[in-house]
mmCIF file of C-alpha atoms in Angstrom:
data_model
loop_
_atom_site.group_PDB
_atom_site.id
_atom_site.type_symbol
_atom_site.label_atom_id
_atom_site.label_comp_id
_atom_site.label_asym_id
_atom_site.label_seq_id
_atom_site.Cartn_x
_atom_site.Cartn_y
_atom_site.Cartn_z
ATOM 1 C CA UNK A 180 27.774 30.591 -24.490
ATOM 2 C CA UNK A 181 24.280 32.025 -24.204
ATOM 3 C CA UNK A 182 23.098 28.115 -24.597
ATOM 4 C CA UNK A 183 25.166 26.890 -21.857
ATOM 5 C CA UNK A 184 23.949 29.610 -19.203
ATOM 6 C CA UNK A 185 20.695 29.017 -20.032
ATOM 7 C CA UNK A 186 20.837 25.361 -19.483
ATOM 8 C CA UNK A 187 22.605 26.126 -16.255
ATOM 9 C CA UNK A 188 20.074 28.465 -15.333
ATOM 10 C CA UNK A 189 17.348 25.879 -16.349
ATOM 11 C CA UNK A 190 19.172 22.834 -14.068
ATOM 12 C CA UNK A 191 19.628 25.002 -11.374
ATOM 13 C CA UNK A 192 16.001 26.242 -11.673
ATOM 14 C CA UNK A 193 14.728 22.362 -11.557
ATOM 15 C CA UNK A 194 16.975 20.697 -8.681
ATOM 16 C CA UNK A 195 15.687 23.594 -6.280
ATOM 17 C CA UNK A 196 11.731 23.325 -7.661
ATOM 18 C CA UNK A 197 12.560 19.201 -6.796
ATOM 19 C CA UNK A 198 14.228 20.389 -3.282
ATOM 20 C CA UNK A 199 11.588 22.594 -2.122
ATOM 21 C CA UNK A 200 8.744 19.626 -3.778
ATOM 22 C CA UNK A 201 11.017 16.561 -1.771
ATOM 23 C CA UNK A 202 10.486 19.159 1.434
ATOM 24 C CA UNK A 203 7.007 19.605 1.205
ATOM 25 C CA UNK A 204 6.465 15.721 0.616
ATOM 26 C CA UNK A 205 8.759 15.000 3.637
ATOM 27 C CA UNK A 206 7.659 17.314 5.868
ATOM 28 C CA UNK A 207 4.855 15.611 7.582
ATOM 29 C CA UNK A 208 6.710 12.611 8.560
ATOM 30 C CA UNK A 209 9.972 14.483 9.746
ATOM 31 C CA UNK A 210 7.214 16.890 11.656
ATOM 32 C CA UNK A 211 5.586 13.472 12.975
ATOM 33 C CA UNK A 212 9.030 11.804 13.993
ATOM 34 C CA UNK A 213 10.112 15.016 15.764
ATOM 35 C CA UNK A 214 6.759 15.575 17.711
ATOM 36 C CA UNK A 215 6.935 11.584 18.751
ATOM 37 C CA UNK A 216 10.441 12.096 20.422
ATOM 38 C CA UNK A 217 9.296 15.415 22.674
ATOM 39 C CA UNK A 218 7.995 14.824 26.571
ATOM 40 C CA UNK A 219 4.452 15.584 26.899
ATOM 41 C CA UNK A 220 5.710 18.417 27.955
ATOM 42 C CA UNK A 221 7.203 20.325 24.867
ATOM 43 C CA UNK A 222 4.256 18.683 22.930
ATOM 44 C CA UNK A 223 1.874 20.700 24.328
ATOM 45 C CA UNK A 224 3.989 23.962 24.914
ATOM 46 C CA UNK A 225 1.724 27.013 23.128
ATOM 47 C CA UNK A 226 5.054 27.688 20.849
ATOM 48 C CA UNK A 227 5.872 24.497 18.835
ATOM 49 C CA UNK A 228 9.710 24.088 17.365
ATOM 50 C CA UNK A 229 11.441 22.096 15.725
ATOM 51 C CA UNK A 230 14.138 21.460 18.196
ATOM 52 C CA UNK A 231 14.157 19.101 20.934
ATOM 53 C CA UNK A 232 15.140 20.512 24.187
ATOM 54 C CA UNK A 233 15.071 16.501 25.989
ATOM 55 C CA UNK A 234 14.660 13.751 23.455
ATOM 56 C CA UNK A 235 12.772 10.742 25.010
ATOM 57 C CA UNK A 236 12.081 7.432 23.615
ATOM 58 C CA UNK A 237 9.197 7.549 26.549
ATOM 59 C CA UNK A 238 6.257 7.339 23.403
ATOM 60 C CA UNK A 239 7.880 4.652 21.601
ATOM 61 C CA UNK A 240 8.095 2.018 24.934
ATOM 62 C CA UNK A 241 4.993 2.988 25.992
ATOM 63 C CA UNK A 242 3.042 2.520 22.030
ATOM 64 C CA UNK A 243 5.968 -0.584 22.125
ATOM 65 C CA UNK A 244 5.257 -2.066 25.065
ATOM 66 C CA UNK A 245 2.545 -0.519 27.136
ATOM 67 C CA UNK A 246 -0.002 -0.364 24.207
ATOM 68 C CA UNK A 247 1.104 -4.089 22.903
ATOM 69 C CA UNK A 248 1.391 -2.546 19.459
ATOM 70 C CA UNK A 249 3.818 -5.630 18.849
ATOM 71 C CA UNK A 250 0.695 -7.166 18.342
ATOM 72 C CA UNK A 251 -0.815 -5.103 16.154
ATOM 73 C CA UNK A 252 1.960 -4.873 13.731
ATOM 74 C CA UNK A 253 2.002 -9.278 13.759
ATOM 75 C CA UNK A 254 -1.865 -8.620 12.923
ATOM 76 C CA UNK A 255 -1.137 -6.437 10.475
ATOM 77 C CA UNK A 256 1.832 -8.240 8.276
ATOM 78 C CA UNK A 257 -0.180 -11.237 8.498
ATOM 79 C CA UNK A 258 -3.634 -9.452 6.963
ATOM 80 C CA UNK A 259 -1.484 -7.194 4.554
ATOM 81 C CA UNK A 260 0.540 -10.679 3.108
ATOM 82 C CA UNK A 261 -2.176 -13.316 2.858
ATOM 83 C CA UNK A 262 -4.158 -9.869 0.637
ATOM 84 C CA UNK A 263 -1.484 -9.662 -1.015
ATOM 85 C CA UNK A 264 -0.652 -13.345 -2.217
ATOM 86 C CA UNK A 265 -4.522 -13.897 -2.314
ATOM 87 C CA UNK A 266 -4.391 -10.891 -4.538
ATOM 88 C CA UNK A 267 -1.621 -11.616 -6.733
ATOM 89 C CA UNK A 268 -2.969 -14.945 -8.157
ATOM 90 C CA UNK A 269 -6.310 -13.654 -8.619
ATOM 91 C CA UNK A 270 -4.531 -10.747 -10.715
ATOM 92 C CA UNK A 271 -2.180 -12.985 -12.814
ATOM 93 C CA UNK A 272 -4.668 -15.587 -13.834
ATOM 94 C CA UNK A 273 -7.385 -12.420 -14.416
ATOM 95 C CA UNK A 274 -4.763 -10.473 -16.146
ATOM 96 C CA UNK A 275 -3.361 -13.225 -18.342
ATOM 97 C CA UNK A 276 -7.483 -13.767 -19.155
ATOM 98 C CA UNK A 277 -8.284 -10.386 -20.294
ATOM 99 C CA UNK A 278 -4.707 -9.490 -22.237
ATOM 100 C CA UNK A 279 -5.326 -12.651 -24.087
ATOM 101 C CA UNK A 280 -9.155 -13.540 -24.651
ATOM 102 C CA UNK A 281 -10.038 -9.883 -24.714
ATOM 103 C CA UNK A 282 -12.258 -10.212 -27.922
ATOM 104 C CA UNK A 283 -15.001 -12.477 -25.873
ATOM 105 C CA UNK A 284 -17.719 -10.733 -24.870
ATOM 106 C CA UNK A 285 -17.411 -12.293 -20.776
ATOM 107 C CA UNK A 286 -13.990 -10.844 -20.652
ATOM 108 C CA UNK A 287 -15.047 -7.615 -22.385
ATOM 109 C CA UNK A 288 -17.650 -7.414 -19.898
ATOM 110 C CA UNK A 289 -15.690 -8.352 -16.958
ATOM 111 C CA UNK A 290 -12.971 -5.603 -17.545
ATOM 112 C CA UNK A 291 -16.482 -3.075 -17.738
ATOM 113 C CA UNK A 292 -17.085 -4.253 -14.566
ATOM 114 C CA UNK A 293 -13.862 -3.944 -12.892
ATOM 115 C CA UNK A 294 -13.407 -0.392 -14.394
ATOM 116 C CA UNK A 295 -16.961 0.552 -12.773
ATOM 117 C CA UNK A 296 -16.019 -1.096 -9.591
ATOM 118 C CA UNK A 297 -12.937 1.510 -9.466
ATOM 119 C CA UNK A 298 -15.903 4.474 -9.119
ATOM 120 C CA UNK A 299 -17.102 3.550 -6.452
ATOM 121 C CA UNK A 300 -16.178 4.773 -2.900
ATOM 122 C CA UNK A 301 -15.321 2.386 -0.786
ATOM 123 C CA UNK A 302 -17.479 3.923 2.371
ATOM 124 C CA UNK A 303 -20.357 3.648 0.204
ATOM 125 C CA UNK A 304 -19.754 -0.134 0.570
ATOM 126 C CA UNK A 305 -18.947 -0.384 3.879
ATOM 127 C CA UNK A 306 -22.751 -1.228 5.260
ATOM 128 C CA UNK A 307 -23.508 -4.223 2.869
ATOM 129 C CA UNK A 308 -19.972 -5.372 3.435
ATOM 130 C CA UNK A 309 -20.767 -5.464 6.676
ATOM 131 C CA UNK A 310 -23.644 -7.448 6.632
ATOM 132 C CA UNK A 311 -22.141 -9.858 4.375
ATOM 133 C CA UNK A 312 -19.578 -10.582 6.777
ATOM 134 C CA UNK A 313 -22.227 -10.882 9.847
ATOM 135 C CA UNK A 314 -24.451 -13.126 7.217
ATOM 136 C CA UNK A 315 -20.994 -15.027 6.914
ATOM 137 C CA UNK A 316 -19.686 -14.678 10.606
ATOM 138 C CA UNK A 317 -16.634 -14.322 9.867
ATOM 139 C CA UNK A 318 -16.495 -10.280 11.581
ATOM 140 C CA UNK A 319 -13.951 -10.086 14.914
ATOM 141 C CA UNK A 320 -11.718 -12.283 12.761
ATOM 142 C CA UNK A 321 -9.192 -12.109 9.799
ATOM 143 C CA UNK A 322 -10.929 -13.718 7.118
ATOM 144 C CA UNK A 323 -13.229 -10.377 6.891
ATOM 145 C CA UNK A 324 -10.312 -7.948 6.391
ATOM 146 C CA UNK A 325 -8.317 -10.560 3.742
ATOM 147 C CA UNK A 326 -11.703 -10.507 1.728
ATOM 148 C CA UNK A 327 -12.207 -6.826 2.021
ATOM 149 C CA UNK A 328 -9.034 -5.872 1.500
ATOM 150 C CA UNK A 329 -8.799 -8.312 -1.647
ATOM 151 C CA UNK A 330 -11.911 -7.042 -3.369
ATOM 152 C CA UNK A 331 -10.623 -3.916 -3.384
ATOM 153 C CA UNK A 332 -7.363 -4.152 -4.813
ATOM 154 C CA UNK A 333 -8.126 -6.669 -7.638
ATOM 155 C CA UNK A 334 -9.529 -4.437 -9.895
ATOM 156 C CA UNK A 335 -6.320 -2.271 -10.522
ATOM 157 C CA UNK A 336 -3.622 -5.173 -10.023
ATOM 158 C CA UNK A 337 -5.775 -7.419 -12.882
ATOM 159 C CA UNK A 338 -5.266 -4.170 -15.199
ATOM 160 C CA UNK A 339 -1.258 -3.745 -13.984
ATOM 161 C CA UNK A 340 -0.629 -7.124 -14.626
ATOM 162 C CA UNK A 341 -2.924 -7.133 -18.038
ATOM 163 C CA UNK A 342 -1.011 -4.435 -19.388
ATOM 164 C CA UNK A 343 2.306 -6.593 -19.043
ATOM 165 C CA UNK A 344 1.111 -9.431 -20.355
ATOM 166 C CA UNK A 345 0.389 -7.506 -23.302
ATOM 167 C CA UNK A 346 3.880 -6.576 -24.051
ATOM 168 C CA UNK A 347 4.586 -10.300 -23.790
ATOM 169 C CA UNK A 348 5.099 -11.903 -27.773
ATOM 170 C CA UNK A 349 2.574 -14.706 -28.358
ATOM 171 C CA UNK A 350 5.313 -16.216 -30.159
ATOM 172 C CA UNK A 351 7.014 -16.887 -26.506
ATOM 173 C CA UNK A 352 4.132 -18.957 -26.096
ATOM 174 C CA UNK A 353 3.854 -20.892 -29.172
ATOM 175 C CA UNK A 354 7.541 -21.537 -28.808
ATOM 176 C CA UNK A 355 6.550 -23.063 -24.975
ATOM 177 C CA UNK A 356 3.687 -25.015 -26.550
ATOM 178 C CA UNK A 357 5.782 -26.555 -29.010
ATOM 179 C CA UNK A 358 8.031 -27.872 -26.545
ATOM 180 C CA UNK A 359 5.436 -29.356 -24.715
ATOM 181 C CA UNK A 360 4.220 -27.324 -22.376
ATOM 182 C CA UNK A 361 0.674 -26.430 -21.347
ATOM 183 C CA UNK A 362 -1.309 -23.623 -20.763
ATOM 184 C CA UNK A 363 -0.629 -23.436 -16.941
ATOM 185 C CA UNK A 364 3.198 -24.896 -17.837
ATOM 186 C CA UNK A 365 3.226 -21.393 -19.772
ATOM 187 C CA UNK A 366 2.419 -18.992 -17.669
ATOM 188 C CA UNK A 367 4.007 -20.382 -14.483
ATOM 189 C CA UNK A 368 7.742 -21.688 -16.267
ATOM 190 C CA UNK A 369 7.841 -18.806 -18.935
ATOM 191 C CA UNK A 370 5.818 -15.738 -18.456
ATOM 192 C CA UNK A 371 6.043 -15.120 -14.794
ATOM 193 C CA UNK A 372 9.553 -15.251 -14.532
ATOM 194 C CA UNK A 373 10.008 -12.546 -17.346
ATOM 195 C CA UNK A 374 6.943 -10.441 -15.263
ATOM 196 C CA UNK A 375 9.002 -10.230 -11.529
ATOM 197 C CA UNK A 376 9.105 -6.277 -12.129
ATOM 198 C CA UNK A 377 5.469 -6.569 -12.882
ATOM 199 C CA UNK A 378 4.613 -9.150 -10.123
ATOM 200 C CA UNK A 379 6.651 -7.038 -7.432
ATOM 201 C CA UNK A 380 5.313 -3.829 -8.258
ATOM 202 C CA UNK A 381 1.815 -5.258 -8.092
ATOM 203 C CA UNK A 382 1.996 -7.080 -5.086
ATOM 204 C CA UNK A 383 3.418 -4.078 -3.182
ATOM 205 C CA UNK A 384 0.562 -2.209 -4.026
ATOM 206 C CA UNK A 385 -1.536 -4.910 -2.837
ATOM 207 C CA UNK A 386 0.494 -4.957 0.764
ATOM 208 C CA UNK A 387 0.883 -1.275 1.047
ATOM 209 C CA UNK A 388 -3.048 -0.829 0.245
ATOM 210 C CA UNK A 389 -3.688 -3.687 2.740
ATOM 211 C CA UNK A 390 -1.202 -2.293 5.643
ATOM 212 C CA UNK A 391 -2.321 1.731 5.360
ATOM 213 C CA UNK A 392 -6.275 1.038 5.412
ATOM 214 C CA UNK A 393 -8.086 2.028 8.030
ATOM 215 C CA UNK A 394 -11.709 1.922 7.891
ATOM 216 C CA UNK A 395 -12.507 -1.405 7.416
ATOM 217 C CA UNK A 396 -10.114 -2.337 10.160
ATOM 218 C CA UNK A 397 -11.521 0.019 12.507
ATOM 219 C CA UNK A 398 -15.325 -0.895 11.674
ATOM 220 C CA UNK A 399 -14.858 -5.168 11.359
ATOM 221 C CA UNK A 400 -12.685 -5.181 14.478
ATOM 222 C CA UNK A 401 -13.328 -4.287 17.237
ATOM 223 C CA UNK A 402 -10.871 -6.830 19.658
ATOM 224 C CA UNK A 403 -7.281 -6.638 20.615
ATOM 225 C CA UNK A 404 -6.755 -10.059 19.312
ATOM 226 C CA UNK A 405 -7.281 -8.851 15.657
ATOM 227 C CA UNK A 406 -6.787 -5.519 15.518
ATOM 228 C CA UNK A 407 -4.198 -4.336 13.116
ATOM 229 C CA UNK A 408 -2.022 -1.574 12.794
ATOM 230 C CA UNK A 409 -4.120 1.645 11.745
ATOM 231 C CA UNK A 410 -6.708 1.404 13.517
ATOM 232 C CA UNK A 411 -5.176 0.694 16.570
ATOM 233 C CA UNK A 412 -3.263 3.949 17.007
ATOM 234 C CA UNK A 413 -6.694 5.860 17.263
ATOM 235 C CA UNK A 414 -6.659 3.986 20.790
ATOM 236 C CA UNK A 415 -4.658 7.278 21.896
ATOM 237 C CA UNK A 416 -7.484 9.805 20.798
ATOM 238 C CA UNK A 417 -9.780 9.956 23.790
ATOM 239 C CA UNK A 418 -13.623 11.707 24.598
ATOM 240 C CA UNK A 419 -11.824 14.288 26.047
ATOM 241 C CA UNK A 420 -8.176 14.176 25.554
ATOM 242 C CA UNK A 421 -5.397 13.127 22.923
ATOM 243 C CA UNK A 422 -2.209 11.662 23.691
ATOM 244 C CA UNK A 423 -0.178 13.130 20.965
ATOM 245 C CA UNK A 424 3.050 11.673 21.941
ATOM 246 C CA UNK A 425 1.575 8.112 21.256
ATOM 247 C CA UNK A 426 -0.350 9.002 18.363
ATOM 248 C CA UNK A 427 2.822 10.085 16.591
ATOM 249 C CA UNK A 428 4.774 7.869 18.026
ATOM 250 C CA UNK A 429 2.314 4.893 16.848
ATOM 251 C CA UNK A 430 2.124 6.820 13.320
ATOM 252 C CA UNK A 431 5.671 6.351 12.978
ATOM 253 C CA UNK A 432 5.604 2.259 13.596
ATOM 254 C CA UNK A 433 3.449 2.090 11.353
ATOM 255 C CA UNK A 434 4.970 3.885 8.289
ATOM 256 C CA UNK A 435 8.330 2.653 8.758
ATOM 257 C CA UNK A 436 7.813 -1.154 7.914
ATOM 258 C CA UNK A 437 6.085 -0.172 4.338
ATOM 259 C CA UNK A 438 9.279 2.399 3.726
ATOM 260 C CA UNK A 439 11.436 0.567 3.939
ATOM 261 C CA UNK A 440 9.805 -1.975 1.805
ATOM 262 C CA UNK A 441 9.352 0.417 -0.942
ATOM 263 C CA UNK A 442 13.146 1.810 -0.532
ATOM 264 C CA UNK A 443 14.300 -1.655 -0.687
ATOM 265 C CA UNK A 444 11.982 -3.095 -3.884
ATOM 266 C CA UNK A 445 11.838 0.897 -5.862
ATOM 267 C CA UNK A 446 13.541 -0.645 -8.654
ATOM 268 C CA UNK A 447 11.295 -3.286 -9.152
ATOM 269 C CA UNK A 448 8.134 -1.095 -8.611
ATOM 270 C CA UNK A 449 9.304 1.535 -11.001
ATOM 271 C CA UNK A 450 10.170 -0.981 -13.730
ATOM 272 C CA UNK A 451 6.731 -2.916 -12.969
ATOM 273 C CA UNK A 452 5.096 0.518 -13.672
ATOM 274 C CA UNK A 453 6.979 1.349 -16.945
ATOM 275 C CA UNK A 454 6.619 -2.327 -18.129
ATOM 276 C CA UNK A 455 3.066 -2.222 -19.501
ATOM 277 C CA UNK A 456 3.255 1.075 -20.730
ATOM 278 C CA UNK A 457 5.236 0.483 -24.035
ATOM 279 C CA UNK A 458 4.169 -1.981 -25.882
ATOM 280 C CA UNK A 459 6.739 -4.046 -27.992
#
């Protein structure tokens, strides 16, 4: 009897500590979404609520329509999906390299590399990016986010996708080889379709890393044309003055799209994450 009360106790105890945790975590974006559907008005009133005295979509047409964030977010899916795909067969054919020729000394000293590269802060970067991309003049255009945004995300999808590979028997592939298949036969007809957890999780990180970045898109670009997402919404922070209806407004665009990505694919990123961390 004691048992049972003390498990109660001890559920009870956990689904509130999740509750109040699942509040904190939400509470930005509900305090975002809130804020973006006030008139300037109640925005800048000197005692902030939570309720909504008129509800307007006024911030939403006018980041919509007015701003031409349309444009932005077309900018954006395009950057975030050719990183991603550029991304994702970089990582499979680097993965499948180090999870099966890890005993040569390139591959041994490739992974070093990659694992250093992780270290490093990407601002510290930013400069000799940027004069790589002048060198190349390819700035004001697309081609310098895909490439920044790749290089940065390659590292940690190689070693996602490595680690599934791993769990994956080499006895699969000597039972493809002996049917005829080659090496690139393998990997494409055999392996990959067993690694879609793996491959989904992977590439979402890639498009979600891709979509949310900001400084590189902010520094590269400095035209309408090919502007993306994030950096566009800090065209409602004046000298002077902040439009905080917008800015919320425009900060709720853009995290929509890659939630309801995430809500949609969970299963497959949470299984692509658990994959390569058993092996058997």
């Amino acid at each position: 009897m004691l048992n049972k009360r003390n498990r109660r106790i001890s559920k009870i105890v956990t689904y509130a500590l999740l509750v109040i945790f699942s509040l904190y975590c939400i509470f930005p974006f509900i305090w975002m979404l809130i804020s973006a559907l006030k008139p300037k008005t109640e925005i800048r009133t000197a005692t902030p609520t939570f309720l909504i005295q008129e509800p307007t979509l006024e911030n939403f047409h006018r980041v919509l329509v007015d701003a031409g964030f349309l444009r932005y977010i077309k900018n954006s899916l395009f950057v975030s999906i050719a990183a991603c795909l550029l991304s994702m067969v970089i990582a499979v054919m680097a993965g499948y390299a180090l999870s099966r020729y890890y005993k040569l000394k390139a591959v041994k000293l490739s992974n070093l590399a990659m694992m250093l590269s992780q270290m490093i802060p990407g601002v510290l970067l930013l400069v000799p990016l940027y004069l790589i991309m002048q060198k190349l003049n390819i700035l004001e255009s697309y081609k310098s986010l895909i490439l920044a945004y790749t290089t940065f995300v390659i590292p940690l999808c190689t070693f996602m996708m490595s680690s599934f590979f791993d769990t994956v028997p080499l006895a699969l592939e000597e039972a493809a080889e002996i049917d005829g298949c080659n090496k690139a036969q393998t990997i494409f007809k055999v392996i990959l379709p067993l690694s879609l957890p793996s491959l989904v999780s992977t590439g979402l990180y890639a498009f979600i890393n891709a979509w949310n970045e900001f400084m590189f898109g902010y520094i590269f670009i400095s035209t309408d044309e090919y502007r993306t997402l994030t950096p566009a919404i800090m065209l409602f922070k004046g000298v002077n003055t902040v439009d905080w209806g917008g800015l919320m407004a425009g900060s709720v665009v853009a995290v929509i799209p890659v939630t309801l990505i995430f809500l949609f694919l969970q299963r497959y990123f949470l299984a692509g994450l658990m994959s390569g961390s058993v092996k058997g």
